[in-house]
């Protein structure tokens, strides 16, 4: 058992992965989830990871409370790259980080970069007042999800019935995101979620 865990982690130390998080709409938790995923990789697996913000809405720049400035900064071992240009991606993808979490926001201009990621997660709300946005998004990208381009759709909200119905209709796995109060202070019950996600 211990040997198999060690071998899995040894493989992860060698591999490089780009993981895209694309929001169906604003305010669904895309940035929060990308930061939490990078924190998990760095502090649980001991593997270098960064979050690159590709959406036009600046979110992670405000986390630079130490005023490190420049094109990036670091928090708890996680590299943070606010408002990256798509042209900068090849350099970052071939850089020092083994795991790169790409926060695409909900920018259509980031779509092709999202499709190039090794793992592709759509982040949405399936609450009754927002599920129509998720359905419209899936209808718009019908060709992509019919070919299993998406790894899964992730949501915090939505009833079990709605999640199963959405999964059947759009043929994409739907996973429930646990409540994460602080993406830099993960609780034990959140670890299994990230273990399976990444």
XYZ file of N, CA, C and O in Angstrom:
792
model
N 0.823 -1.199 0.000
C 0.000 0.000 0.000
C 0.868 1.265 0.000
O 0.703 2.151 -0.823
N 1.800 1.346 0.956
C 2.686 2.506 1.050
C 3.553 2.600 -0.197
O 3.770 3.689 -0.736
N 4.016 1.452 -0.694
C 4.847 1.436 -1.894
C 4.080 1.953 -3.115
O 4.606 2.723 -3.907
N 2.806 1.555 -3.253
C 2.018 2.015 -4.405
C 1.777 3.521 -4.338
O 1.805 4.206 -5.359
N 1.553 4.061 -3.125
C 1.385 5.513 -2.975
C 2.683 6.215 -3.341
O 2.685 7.231 -4.046
N 3.809 5.685 -2.897
C 5.118 6.269 -3.208
C 5.370 6.273 -4.721
O 5.828 7.268 -5.280
N 5.044 5.171 -5.389
C 5.268 5.083 -6.836
C 4.380 6.060 -7.598
O 4.817 6.674 -8.573
N 3.116 6.213 -7.145
C 2.218 7.188 -7.791
C 2.752 8.602 -7.642
O 2.759 9.383 -8.592
N 3.224 8.930 -6.456
C 3.768 10.271 -6.232
C 5.056 10.484 -7.018
O 5.304 11.574 -7.538
N 5.868 9.455 -7.132
C 7.105 9.568 -7.916
C 6.785 9.870 -9.374
O 7.454 10.687 -10.017
N 5.751 9.216 -9.912
C 5.321 9.503 -11.296
C 4.839 10.938 -11.430
O 5.144 11.625 -12.385
N 4.069 11.397 -10.437
C 3.533 12.758 -10.482
C 4.659 13.790 -10.439
O 4.553 14.852 -11.040
N 5.741 13.501 -9.715
C 6.872 14.421 -9.647
C 7.511 14.615 -11.012
O 8.079 15.650 -11.295
N 7.423 13.617 -11.877
C 8.063 13.686 -13.194
C 7.164 14.274 -14.262
O 7.637 14.881 -15.208
N 5.847 14.072 -14.138
C 4.953 14.508 -15.201
C 4.666 15.998 -15.134
O 4.808 16.635 -14.104
N 4.281 16.534 -16.276
C 3.835 17.920 -16.373
C 2.373 17.907 -16.768
O 1.983 17.144 -17.650
N 1.583 18.754 -16.130
C 0.164 18.805 -16.461
C -0.314 20.252 -16.495
O 0.038 21.050 -15.629
N -1.120 20.534 -17.504
C -1.842 21.809 -17.526
C -3.310 21.483 -17.268
O -3.875 20.595 -17.891
N -3.885 22.187 -16.318
C -5.252 21.912 -15.894
C -6.065 23.190 -16.045
O -5.778 24.204 -15.405
N -7.042 23.146 -16.933
C -7.851 24.322 -17.226
C -9.141 24.347 -16.426
O -9.832 23.338 -16.319
N -9.452 25.518 -15.878
C -10.711 25.759 -15.175
C -11.426 26.881 -15.913
O -10.946 28.016 -15.948
N -12.556 26.560 -16.523
C -13.287 27.524 -17.344
C -14.676 27.719 -16.745
O -15.435 26.764 -16.595
N -15.011 28.963 -16.407
C -16.295 29.259 -15.789
C -17.404 29.462 -16.808
O -17.187 30.112 -17.832
N -18.560 28.915 -16.521
C -19.728 29.128 -17.361
C -20.159 30.589 -17.271
O -20.651 31.169 -18.225
N -19.940 31.192 -16.103
C -20.329 32.572 -15.860
C -19.417 33.119 -14.762
O -18.643 32.370 -14.158
N -19.514 34.410 -14.494
C -18.754 34.992 -13.391
C -19.349 34.540 -12.063
O -20.531 34.212 -11.975
N -18.506 34.503 -11.037
C -18.988 34.211 -9.696
C -19.300 32.764 -9.388
O -20.001 32.483 -8.407
N -18.794 31.826 -10.195
C -19.062 30.410 -9.923
C -17.920 29.727 -9.165
O -18.001 28.554 -8.838
N -16.828 30.463 -8.899
C -15.739 29.913 -8.090
C -14.558 29.372 -8.871
O -13.767 28.594 -8.333
N -14.395 29.797 -10.107
C -13.305 29.287 -10.948
C -11.931 29.619 -10.372
O -11.070 28.748 -10.236
N -11.710 30.872 -10.019
C -10.414 31.299 -9.471
C -10.147 30.619 -8.136
O -9.039 30.116 -7.896
N -11.137 30.590 -7.267
C -11.020 29.970 -5.942
C -10.586 28.510 -6.078
O -9.690 28.045 -5.361
N -11.199 27.801 -7.015
C -10.896 26.381 -7.216
C -9.488 26.181 -7.783
O -8.765 25.273 -7.359
N -9.085 27.023 -8.730
C -7.741 26.909 -9.320
C -6.660 27.135 -8.265
O -5.651 26.415 -8.220
N -6.871 28.108 -7.395
C -5.903 28.392 -6.324
C -5.843 27.224 -5.343
O -4.754 26.784 -4.943
N -7.002 26.704 -4.952
C -7.041 25.575 -4.016
C -6.344 24.351 -4.603
O -5.621 23.637 -3.908
N -6.540 24.106 -5.900
C -5.902 22.956 -6.561
C -4.383 23.099 -6.555
O -3.654 22.139 -6.285
N -3.892 24.298 -6.858
C -2.432 24.533 -6.854
C -1.881 24.373 -5.446
O -0.813 23.776 -5.246
N -2.595 24.885 -4.452
C -2.163 24.750 -3.066
C -2.090 23.279 -2.661
O -1.148 22.856 -1.989
N -3.066 22.499 -3.085
C -3.065 21.068 -2.769
C -1.823 20.383 -3.347
O -1.132 19.635 -2.661
N -1.526 20.652 -4.610
C -0.380 20.015 -5.269
C 0.929 20.378 -4.568
O 1.781 19.527 -4.319
N 1.092 21.658 -4.226
C 2.330 22.120 -3.584
C 2.465 21.569 -2.169
O 3.515 21.022 -1.798
N 1.419 21.697 -1.383
C 1.545 21.398 0.044
C 1.186 19.979 0.451
O 1.547 19.555 1.542
N 0.511 19.228 -0.417
C 0.223 17.826 -0.108
C 1.146 16.878 -0.865
O 1.566 15.865 -0.339
N 1.435 17.201 -2.122
C 2.292 16.335 -2.936
C 3.743 16.817 -2.971
O 4.619 16.085 -3.398
N 3.974 18.060 -2.590
C 5.338 18.602 -2.646
C 5.838 18.802 -4.069
O 7.023 18.682 -4.347
N 4.918 19.113 -4.985
C 5.258 19.301 -6.398
C 5.038 20.771 -6.758
O 4.068 21.391 -6.319
N 5.929 21.324 -7.563
C 5.815 22.735 -7.938
C 4.560 22.974 -8.764
O 4.229 22.213 -9.667
N 3.841 24.053 -8.421
C 2.595 24.380 -9.119
C 2.374 25.885 -9.113
O 2.863 26.591 -8.235
N 1.632 26.341 -10.105
C 1.313 27.760 -10.214
C -0.106 27.935 -10.730
O -0.679 27.025 -11.326
N -0.648 29.115 -10.490
C -1.941 29.521 -11.035
C -1.681 30.648 -12.018
O -1.042 31.646 -11.665
N -2.147 30.481 -13.244
C -2.037 31.537 -14.250
C -3.431 32.048 -14.563
O -4.311 31.276 -14.949
N -3.635 33.335 -14.380
C -4.934 33.951 -14.624
C -4.972 34.465 -16.067
O -4.225 35.371 -16.430
N -5.841 33.867 -16.875
C -5.927 34.250 -18.283
C -7.147 35.105 -18.589
O -7.212 35.714 -19.647
N -8.111 35.146 -17.700
C -9.300 35.965 -17.919
C -8.962 37.451 -17.801
O -7.955 37.841 -17.217
N -9.814 38.294 -18.362
C -9.546 39.732 -18.371
C -9.883 40.411 -17.045
O -9.449 41.515 -16.793
N -10.673 39.731 -16.193
C -11.011 40.324 -14.897
C -9.899 40.029 -13.904
O -9.656 38.876 -13.564
N -9.198 41.068 -13.423
C -8.093 40.829 -12.483
C -8.610 40.379 -11.119
O -9.400 41.073 -10.494
N -8.189 39.226 -10.688
C -8.615 38.706 -9.392
C -7.439 38.453 -8.459
O -7.461 38.861 -7.305
N -6.412 37.782 -8.954
C -5.362 37.325 -8.036
C -4.301 38.378 -7.728
O -3.537 38.205 -6.794
N -4.264 39.485 -8.465
C -3.281 40.545 -8.181
C -3.436 41.054 -6.749
O -2.458 41.367 -6.080
N -4.671 41.125 -6.253
C -4.921 41.639 -4.902
C -4.362 40.734 -3.803
O -4.273 41.152 -2.651
N -3.986 39.510 -4.139
C -3.405 38.613 -3.138
C -1.944 38.936 -2.865
O -1.362 38.429 -1.917
N -1.341 39.790 -3.670
C 0.070 40.160 -3.504
C 0.201 41.194 -2.393
O 0.587 42.343 -2.618
N -0.126 40.775 -1.162
C -0.130 41.713 -0.040
C 1.285 42.103 0.396
O 1.475 43.121 1.046
N 2.285 41.300 0.036
C 3.668 41.632 0.375
C 4.291 42.568 -0.652
O 5.450 42.971 -0.503
N 3.534 42.881 -1.700
C 4.036 43.806 -2.716
C 5.232 43.271 -3.491
O 6.164 44.003 -3.802
N 5.206 41.964 -3.802
C 6.315 41.375 -4.553
C 6.400 41.959 -5.957
O 7.464 42.053 -6.543
N 5.245 42.336 -6.504
C 5.201 43.016 -7.801
C 5.710 42.161 -8.944
O 5.819 40.943 -8.844
N 6.018 42.790 -10.056
C 6.478 42.072 -11.234
C 5.347 41.328 -11.907
O 4.172 41.571 -11.645
N 5.729 40.384 -12.767
C 4.697 39.642 -13.498
C 4.158 38.463 -12.709
O 3.202 37.821 -13.123
N 4.796 38.157 -11.549
C 4.275 37.073 -10.715
C 4.736 37.251 -9.266
O 5.631 38.049 -8.985
N 4.117 36.503 -8.388
C 4.485 36.497 -6.981
C 4.191 35.102 -6.437
O 3.676 34.246 -7.160
N 4.542 34.870 -5.184
C 4.370 33.543 -4.596
C 3.665 33.636 -3.251
O 3.947 34.534 -2.462
N 2.731 32.700 -3.015
C 2.047 32.597 -1.718
C 2.080 31.134 -1.293
O 1.603 30.263 -2.021
N 2.653 30.871 -0.120
C 2.727 29.499 0.426
C 3.266 28.499 -0.589
O 2.779 27.374 -0.691
N 4.239 28.926 -1.389
C 4.865 28.027 -2.359
C 4.156 27.954 -3.700
O 4.652 27.331 -4.633
N 2.990 28.589 -3.818
C 2.225 28.578 -5.075
C 2.593 29.805 -5.901
O 2.480 30.935 -5.428
N 3.059 29.581 -7.138
C 3.333 30.690 -8.043
C 2.025 31.294 -8.535
O 1.105 30.562 -8.887
N 1.932 32.609 -8.540
C 0.715 33.303 -8.981
C 1.059 34.253 -10.115
O 1.902 35.141 -9.955
N 0.403 34.062 -11.256
C 0.656 34.872 -12.445
C -0.633 35.597 -12.834
O -1.466 35.072 -13.550
N -0.800 36.849 -12.360
C -2.032 37.569 -12.675
C -2.055 38.091 -14.107
O -1.022 38.486 -14.651
N -3.225 38.076 -14.700
C -3.484 38.645 -16.022
C -2.416 38.286 -17.063
O -1.812 39.146 -17.686
N -2.216 36.998 -17.231
C -1.254 36.514 -18.231
C -1.800 36.733 -19.636
O -3.000 36.617 -19.869
N -0.905 37.003 -20.556
C -1.267 37.073 -21.969
C -1.140 35.667 -22.556
O -0.252 34.898 -22.167
N -1.994 35.329 -23.496
C -1.925 34.007 -24.131
C -0.561 33.774 -24.779
O -0.065 32.652 -24.799
N 0.058 34.828 -25.275
C 1.367 34.700 -25.928
C 2.450 34.259 -24.945
O 3.495 33.731 -25.353
N 2.234 34.462 -23.640
C 3.220 34.081 -22.627
C 3.096 32.613 -22.206
O 3.959 32.094 -21.503
N 2.036 31.950 -22.640
C 1.767 30.596 -22.178
C 2.845 29.573 -22.526
O 3.220 28.774 -21.671
N 3.382 29.550 -23.749
C 4.403 28.529 -24.045
C 5.591 28.581 -23.088
O 6.081 27.543 -22.630
N 6.040 29.782 -22.753
C 7.171 29.917 -21.836
C 6.822 29.380 -20.452
O 7.613 28.670 -19.826
N 5.618 29.699 -19.977
C 5.204 29.227 -18.657
C 4.993 27.713 -18.640
O 5.386 27.030 -17.698
N 4.392 27.184 -19.691
C 4.147 25.740 -19.776
C 5.441 24.935 -19.811
O 5.476 23.791 -19.373
N 6.500 25.522 -20.336
C 7.794 24.841 -20.415
C 8.747 25.268 -19.314
O 9.934 24.964 -19.361
N 8.229 25.976 -18.315
C 9.063 26.489 -17.230
C 9.252 25.481 -16.106
O 9.185 24.271 -16.299
N 9.450 26.017 -14.912
C 9.833 25.196 -13.757
C 8.663 24.445 -13.115
O 8.884 23.500 -12.361
N 7.438 24.848 -13.396
C 6.294 24.250 -12.703
C 5.877 22.931 -13.340
O 5.796 22.815 -14.546
N 5.580 21.953 -12.483
C 5.100 20.658 -12.972
C 3.590 20.682 -13.208
O 3.100 20.050 -14.125
N 2.875 21.383 -12.355
C 1.428 21.501 -12.496
C 1.077 22.976 -12.673
O 1.482 23.819 -11.869
N 0.341 23.252 -13.723
C -0.061 24.620 -14.011
C -1.582 24.687 -14.066
O -2.207 24.044 -14.916
N -2.177 25.428 -13.123
C -3.622 25.614 -13.083
C -3.949 26.872 -13.876
O -3.460 27.958 -13.543
N -4.734 26.735 -14.912
C -5.076 27.874 -15.753
C -6.491 28.344 -15.428
O -7.464 27.619 -15.653
N -6.579 29.537 -14.882
C -7.866 30.149 -14.554
C -8.303 30.959 -15.768
O -7.800 32.045 -16.020
N -9.241 30.405 -16.529
C -9.679 31.041 -17.774
C -10.799 32.063 -17.565
O -11.206 32.713 -18.517
N -11.321 32.145 -16.335
C -12.497 32.977 -16.135
C -13.617 32.426 -17.000
O -13.811 31.218 -17.098
N -14.328 33.311 -17.673
C -15.357 32.870 -18.624
C -15.135 33.581 -19.956
O -16.078 33.991 -20.627
N -13.855 33.700 -20.324
C -13.460 34.438 -21.522
C -13.494 33.548 -22.765
O -12.788 32.533 -22.829
N -14.261 33.932 -23.744
C -14.314 33.182 -25.003
C -12.952 33.153 -25.690
O -12.589 32.189 -26.341
N -12.161 34.221 -25.489
C -10.836 34.292 -26.119
C -9.876 33.231 -25.569
O -8.851 32.940 -26.186
N -10.201 32.646 -24.427
C -9.349 31.619 -23.806
C -9.761 30.201 -24.195
O -9.128 29.236 -23.771
N -10.830 30.065 -24.956
C -11.403 28.756 -25.220
C -10.425 27.785 -25.872
O -10.308 26.619 -25.455
N -9.713 28.223 -26.892
C -8.780 27.320 -27.577
C -7.643 26.879 -26.650
O -7.212 25.727 -26.690
N -7.173 27.780 -25.813
C -6.137 27.419 -24.826
C -6.691 26.404 -23.838
O -6.006 25.463 -23.441
N -7.939 26.572 -23.442
C -8.592 25.630 -22.543
C -8.625 24.230 -23.155
O -8.319 23.238 -22.492
N -8.969 24.135 -24.425
C -9.067 22.838 -25.089
C -7.710 22.151 -25.224
O -7.643 20.939 -25.417
N -6.619 22.913 -25.116
C -5.272 22.317 -25.184
C -4.814 21.732 -23.846
O -3.804 21.041 -23.784
N -5.532 22.015 -22.772
C -5.122 21.544 -21.441
C -5.225 20.020 -21.334
O -6.039 19.395 -21.994
N -4.396 19.460 -20.454
C -4.433 18.013 -20.219
C -5.731 17.602 -19.526
O -6.311 16.569 -19.850
N -6.150 18.379 -18.551
C -7.424 18.156 -17.874
C -8.249 19.425 -18.038
O -7.744 20.531 -17.854
N -9.539 19.256 -18.377
C -10.395 20.409 -18.680
C -11.653 20.355 -17.809
O -12.473 19.461 -17.976
N -11.776 21.335 -16.920
C -12.913 21.376 -16.010
C -13.768 22.612 -16.266
O -13.268 23.730 -16.267
N -15.051 22.367 -16.490
C -16.029 23.435 -16.603
C -16.574 23.674 -15.196
O -16.947 22.724 -14.501
N -16.594 24.929 -14.757
C -17.110 25.264 -13.428
C -18.427 26.009 -13.613
O -18.490 26.984 -14.366
N -19.473 25.526 -12.949
C -20.810 26.096 -13.144
C -21.607 26.027 -11.856
O -21.217 25.356 -10.898
N -22.724 26.726 -11.865
C -23.698 26.605 -10.793
C -24.920 25.892 -11.362
O -25.412 26.260 -12.428
N -25.389 24.867 -10.669
C -26.603 24.177 -11.086
C -27.762 24.496 -10.148
O -28.717 23.733 -10.043
N -27.668 25.653 -9.485
C -28.798 26.098 -8.663
C -29.944 26.476 -9.597
O -29.714 26.818 -10.764
N -31.186 26.416 -9.131
C -32.345 26.633 -10.019
C -32.309 27.954 -10.778
O -32.767 28.029 -11.909
N -31.743 29.004 -10.199
C -31.738 30.315 -10.857
C -30.530 30.528 -11.770
O -30.445 31.545 -12.446
N -29.611 29.535 -11.826
C -28.443 29.690 -12.701
C -28.224 28.510 -13.646
O -27.330 28.552 -14.481
N -29.010 27.471 -13.512
C -28.790 26.276 -14.324
C -28.970 26.553 -15.816
O -28.313 25.928 -16.661
N -29.826 27.508 -16.159
C -30.040 27.827 -17.586
C -28.752 28.291 -18.251
O -28.510 28.011 -19.427
N -27.902 28.995 -17.506
C -26.619 29.444 -18.065
C -25.722 28.246 -18.377
O -25.050 28.214 -19.407
N -25.726 27.260 -17.485
C -24.925 26.056 -17.716
C -25.452 25.290 -18.924
O -24.675 24.788 -19.750
N -26.779 25.199 -19.056
C -27.378 24.496 -20.197
C -27.069 25.219 -21.507
O -26.715 24.578 -22.511
N -27.168 26.538 -21.502
C -26.871 27.324 -22.710
C -25.407 27.154 -23.109
O -25.075 27.036 -24.294
N -24.526 27.115 -22.120
C -23.097 26.920 -22.380
C -22.852 25.565 -23.047
O -22.132 25.469 -24.034
N -23.460 24.521 -22.508
C -23.265 23.186 -23.055
C -23.858 23.075 -24.456
O -23.284 22.417 -25.332
N -24.996 23.720 -24.693
C -25.588 23.719 -26.029
C -24.673 24.429 -27.028
O -24.514 23.979 -28.162
N -24.059 25.532 -26.589
C -23.145 26.289 -27.450
C -21.925 25.461 -27.837
O -21.434 25.534 -28.952
N -21.457 24.645 -26.888
C -20.253 23.840 -27.124
C -20.602 22.364 -27.326
O -19.879 21.476 -26.882
N -21.683 22.126 -28.006
C -22.201 20.768 -28.204
C -21.170 19.836 -28.834
O -20.994 18.695 -28.412
N -20.450 20.287 -29.851
C -19.481 19.428 -30.534
C -18.355 19.003 -29.619
O -17.891 17.870 -29.663
N -17.900 19.935 -28.762
C -16.790 19.611 -27.873
C -17.169 18.546 -26.843
O -16.478 17.568 -26.672
N -18.310 18.749 -26.142
C -18.614 17.782 -25.082
C -19.094 16.453 -25.640
O -18.978 15.427 -24.996
N -19.593 16.435 -26.879
C -20.010 15.158 -27.447
C -18.799 14.280 -27.766
O -18.908 13.083 -27.898
N -17.627 14.890 -27.859
C -16.401 14.134 -28.120
C -15.588 13.920 -26.844
O -14.409 13.621 -26.894
N -16.228 14.140 -25.693
C -15.562 13.981 -24.397
C -14.355 14.906 -24.246
O -13.342 14.510 -23.688
N -14.467 16.111 -24.749
C -13.381 17.069 -24.591
C -13.232 17.521 -23.151
O -12.173 17.893 -22.723
N -14.339 17.550 -22.399
C -14.305 18.016 -21.023
C -14.027 16.854 -20.089
O -14.595 15.782 -20.246
N -13.193 17.082 -19.094
C -12.945 16.050 -18.091
C -14.175 15.901 -17.205
O -14.612 14.794 -16.916
N -14.727 17.030 -16.770
C -15.938 17.010 -15.941
C -16.477 18.419 -15.780
O -15.777 19.395 -16.025
N -17.738 18.497 -15.377
C -18.327 19.759 -14.963
C -18.342 19.752 -13.449
O -18.754 18.769 -12.828
N -17.857 20.837 -12.851
C -17.750 20.927 -11.401
C -18.725 21.974 -10.881
O -18.844 23.051 -11.459
N -19.392 21.662 -9.786
C -20.360 22.603 -9.217
C -20.436 22.447 -7.706
O -20.261 21.349 -7.181
N -20.677 23.554 -7.030
C -20.916 23.510 -5.592
C -22.398 23.295 -5.338
O -22.791 22.644 -4.381
N -23.225 23.856 -6.227
C -24.670 23.875 -6.000
C -25.413 22.928 -6.934
O -24.871 22.456 -7.931
N -26.674 22.693 -6.602
C -27.534 21.851 -7.430
C -27.967 20.608 -6.677
O -27.185 20.018 -5.939
N -29.205 20.220 -6.890
C -29.722 19.019 -6.234
C -29.150 17.772 -6.904
O -28.662 17.827 -8.041
N -29.228 16.658 -6.204
C -28.761 15.388 -6.761
C -29.523 15.082 -8.050
O -28.938 14.646 -9.045
N -30.825 15.354 -8.049
C -31.654 15.117 -9.236
C -31.160 15.945 -10.429
O -30.999 15.420 -11.529
N -30.930 17.248 -10.210
C -30.483 18.124 -11.296
C -29.110 17.703 -11.823
O -28.861 17.742 -13.025
N -28.236 17.297 -10.935
C -26.895 16.871 -11.360
C -26.970 15.615 -12.233
O -26.315 15.530 -13.269
N -27.786 14.655 -11.822
C -27.930 13.422 -12.606
C -28.587 13.703 -13.955
O -28.175 13.159 -14.978
N -29.600 14.564 -13.941
C -30.282 14.929 -15.181
C -29.324 15.642 -16.136
O -29.288 15.349 -17.335
N -28.535 16.566 -15.606
C -27.563 17.309 -16.422
C -26.536 16.349 -17.022
O -26.180 16.437 -18.195
N -26.066 15.426 -16.221
C -25.078 14.436 -16.672
C -25.637 13.572 -17.796
O -24.953 13.308 -18.792
N -26.890 13.124 -17.656
C -27.523 12.306 -18.700
C -27.736 13.101 -19.984
O -27.496 12.604 -21.078
N -28.185 14.335 -19.845
C -28.498 15.163 -21.012
C -27.263 15.516 -21.818
O -27.263 15.441 -23.048
N -26.184 15.887 -21.116
C -25.002 16.418 -21.810
C -23.828 15.440 -21.867
O -22.786 15.766 -22.425
N -23.990 14.263 -21.303
C -22.958 13.216 -21.382
C -21.596 13.716 -20.890
O -20.564 13.462 -21.518
N -21.619 14.425 -19.789
C -20.385 14.904 -19.162
C -20.484 14.597 -17.669
O -21.541 14.795 -17.070
N -19.427 14.057 -17.066
C -19.480 13.776 -15.631
C -19.686 15.071 -14.837
O -19.104 16.101 -15.161
N -20.528 15.012 -13.818
C -20.768 16.151 -12.943
C -20.233 15.799 -11.560
O -20.612 14.786 -10.984
N -19.312 16.624 -11.064
C -18.697 16.379 -9.754
C -19.044 17.525 -8.814
O -19.056 18.689 -9.228
N -19.272 17.216 -7.560
C -19.599 18.224 -6.563
C -18.331 18.727 -5.886
O -17.537 17.947 -5.364
N -18.150 20.044 -5.900
C -17.013 20.678 -5.233
C -17.369 20.820 -3.751
O -18.422 21.368 -3.417
N -16.516 20.356 -2.853
C -16.803 20.568 -1.432
C -16.666 22.051 -1.092
O -15.966 22.793 -1.790
N -17.325 22.496 -0.043
C -17.178 23.884 0.383
C -15.751 24.104 0.856
O -15.245 23.395 1.718
N -15.083 25.103 0.280
C -13.687 25.420 0.626
C -13.656 26.865 1.106
O -13.720 27.803 0.307
N -13.571 27.056 2.417
C -13.591 28.411 2.974
C -12.336 29.184 2.591
O -12.404 30.345 2.208
N -11.178 28.543 2.672
C -9.894 29.201 2.393
C -9.082 28.295 1.478
O -8.714 27.191 1.869
N -8.773 28.727 0.244
C -8.044 27.848 -0.680
C -6.609 27.548 -0.246
O -5.981 26.652 -0.780
N -6.098 28.293 0.757
C -4.746 28.033 1.268
C -4.755 27.244 2.573
O -3.713 26.917 3.108
N -5.937 26.929 3.081
C -6.065 26.134 4.309
C -7.069 25.017 4.058
O -8.211 25.081 4.495
N -6.644 23.998 3.346
C -7.556 22.910 2.988
C -7.790 21.987 4.176
O -6.881 21.698 4.945
N -9.036 21.533 4.295
C -9.407 20.629 5.372
C -9.251 19.181 4.906
O -9.206 18.898 3.708
N -9.199 18.266 5.855
C -9.004 16.854 5.529
C -10.087 16.313 4.606
O -9.808 15.523 3.708
N -11.337 16.741 4.800
C -12.419 16.197 3.982
C -12.382 16.695 2.534
O -13.113 16.201 1.687
N -11.524 17.669 2.232
C -11.387 18.179 0.863
C -10.275 17.463 0.095
O -10.199 17.555 -1.127
N -9.422 16.762 0.809
C -8.248 16.145 0.190
C -8.625 15.089 -0.846
O -8.020 15.012 -1.917
N -9.624 14.256 -0.541
C -9.986 13.191 -1.480
C -10.525 13.773 -2.778
O -10.311 13.223 -3.852
N -11.218 14.917 -2.718
C -11.722 15.580 -3.898
C -10.566 15.959 -4.831
O -10.584 15.659 -6.031
N -9.536 16.598 -4.281
C -8.398 17.010 -5.109
C -7.551 15.819 -5.561
O -6.981 15.829 -6.643
N -7.464 14.806 -4.714
C -6.741 13.586 -5.107
C -7.340 13.005 -6.376
O -6.628 12.635 -7.322
N -8.667 12.942 -6.445
C -9.350 12.397 -7.627
C -9.341 13.378 -8.798
O -9.252 12.984 -9.938
N -9.430 14.658 -8.484
C -9.506 15.694 -9.516
C -8.221 15.789 -10.331
O -8.247 15.963 -11.535
N -7.080 15.653 -9.653
C -5.790 15.899 -10.286
C -5.028 14.626 -10.612
O -4.010 14.654 -11.244
